[in-house]
Amino acid sequence: MTEFADRLHRSGRRMTPQRELILRAVDRLGHATPDEVHAEVRKESAAVNLSTVYRNLEVLEELGLVRHAHLSDRSPTYHSISDHEHFHLICRNCGRVDSVDPVLLVPLVEGLGREYGFVPDVGHLTVFGACVSCPEHAGEHTHERRTLEQ
Amino acid sequence: MTEFADRLHRSGRRMTPQRELILRAVDRLGHATPDEVHAEVRKESAAVNLSTVYRNLEVLEELGLVRHAHLSDRSPTYHSISDHEHFHLICRNCGRVDSVDPVLLVPLVEGLGREYGFVPDVGHLTVFGACVSCPEHAGEHTHERRTLEQ
DNA sequence: TTAGGTGCAAACGGTTTGCAGGCCT
DNA sequence: AGGCCTGCAAACCGTTTGCACCTAA
């Protein structure tokens, strides 16, 4: 945790209980929206405010301790960078979310570099589409689909 | 325009002036948010309501006449499907938006099909990252960056 | 001691909804 | 005539902000 404190200090910031709690909550949750992080934090301390969660997710991301991606129309989802880097696949029919190894992106990354001088942010990438094997599930998960209708 | 009316009727809907105006506005604008579409529509008829724009962008997308992608944190951007299919590149430094030919995605699409049984929605894809040649521009476009900080 | 951080409540911005009336077919 | 569609205004929901107080360093 001293590494965490160091990073904070190096950027002219302070260590606070809230920051520890929020970082640990993100680690525990895997993928979570600010609201879900807030709920998780509150299990340990009911006093933490939602706006504090927002402010600190931003700080933690600046420090490179968490990342976010957009898996739904609604809120972004945050995850700790201790997970290996990955990108996401989202099926609009069944709502399944897959984490995919970035090797699959190598040709794309090379092509974009070569032809566009562009370096993609792989960890932020979200690919919407459909599982070929799940059209029969369409409509089953109506509520989740609603929020996936990107 | 009769093709448009047909599609509407086939899906049990009606042709209205609003729908024509909205579709034409999207065609004219290239990429535009609901608000921008609204503004453009109002140039021809000041009476059209923003909620009508929202409702009909949804209808037009259902009919396959427009598509949307998420180029910023804020609103989605709509474009007519008469443009050739493409995906987007967004530079977080300079805010540049590039439209890219989907051939670059062929290896990825094949890989995802083979290894995940997944069919990506190529036209919806947005790749965030950085132009290699523009780090010096960082901070220049502060306002745009703000809205690109996905 | 003093900046940075927090909680609270209000503001914000984009989007959605309920309803009464209007108009396409 | 009937049902889809619209305008309007209010509700919504996630996020941001101003401010007074607190606290880490």
PDB file of C-alpha atoms in Angstrom, chain A residues 1 4 17-45 48 53 57 60 66 78-80:
ATOM      1  CA  MET A   1       0.000   0.000   0.000  1.00  0.00           C
ATOM      2  CA  PHE A   4       0.048   3.511  -3.649  1.00  0.00           C
ATOM      3  CA  PRO A  17      -9.069   6.012   3.872  1.00  0.00           C
ATOM      4  CA  GLN A  18     -11.566   6.633   1.092  1.00  0.00           C
ATOM      5  CA  ARG A  19      -8.906   6.117  -1.557  1.00  0.00           C
ATOM      6  CA  GLU A  20      -7.787   2.850  -0.050  1.00  0.00           C
ATOM      7  CA  LEU A  21     -11.329   1.601   0.213  1.00  0.00           C
ATOM      8  CA  ILE A  22     -12.182   2.549  -3.356  1.00  0.00           C
ATOM      9  CA  LEU A  23      -9.091   0.955  -4.847  1.00  0.00           C
ATOM     10  CA  ARG A  24      -9.683  -2.245  -2.891  1.00  0.00           C
ATOM     11  CA  ALA A  25     -13.328  -2.315  -3.940  1.00  0.00           C
ATOM     12  CA  VAL A  26     -12.363  -2.091  -7.617  1.00  0.00           C
ATOM     13  CA  ASP A  27      -9.841  -4.894  -7.137  1.00  0.00           C
ATOM     14  CA  ARG A  28     -12.444  -7.066  -5.517  1.00  0.00           C
ATOM     15  CA  LEU A  29     -15.205  -6.428  -8.030  1.00  0.00           C
ATOM     16  CA  GLY A  30     -13.535  -7.131 -11.352  1.00  0.00           C
ATOM     17  CA  HIS A  31     -15.705  -4.963 -13.557  1.00  0.00           C
ATOM     18  CA  ALA A  32     -17.885  -2.408 -11.845  1.00  0.00           C
ATOM     19  CA  THR A  33     -19.683   0.866 -12.418  1.00  0.00           C
ATOM     20  CA  PRO A  34     -19.116   3.843 -10.123  1.00  0.00           C
ATOM     21  CA  ASP A  35     -22.373   3.008  -8.413  1.00  0.00           C
ATOM     22  CA  GLU A  36     -21.385  -0.586  -7.830  1.00  0.00           C
ATOM     23  CA  VAL A  37     -18.022   0.517  -6.486  1.00  0.00           C
ATOM     24  CA  HIS A  38     -19.845   2.865  -4.158  1.00  0.00           C
ATOM     25  CA  ALA A  39     -22.081   0.069  -2.887  1.00  0.00           C
ATOM     26  CA  GLU A  40     -19.064  -2.175  -2.317  1.00  0.00           C
ATOM     27  CA  VAL A  41     -17.172   0.553  -0.469  1.00  0.00           C
ATOM     28  CA  ARG A  42     -20.161   1.156   1.752  1.00  0.00           C
ATOM     29  CA  LYS A  43     -20.018  -2.392   3.001  1.00  0.00           C
ATOM     30  CA  GLU A  44     -16.859  -1.321   4.801  1.00  0.00           C
ATOM     31  CA  SER A  45     -17.748   2.256   5.543  1.00  0.00           C
ATOM     32  CA  VAL A  48     -18.283   7.373   1.899  1.00  0.00           C
ATOM     33  CA  VAL A  53     -16.096   7.707  -5.523  1.00  0.00           C
ATOM     34  CA  LEU A  57     -11.915   6.775  -9.762  1.00  0.00           C
ATOM     35  CA  LEU A  60      -6.869   6.274  -9.638  1.00  0.00           C
ATOM     36  CA  VAL A  66      -7.473   1.379 -12.659  1.00  0.00           C
ATOM     37  CA  TYR A  78     -13.813   0.175 -13.974  1.00  0.00           C
ATOM     38  CA  HIS A  79     -11.330  -2.581 -13.353  1.00  0.00           C
ATOM     39  CA  SER A  80      -7.962  -2.820 -11.683  1.00  0.00           C
TER      40      SER A  80
END
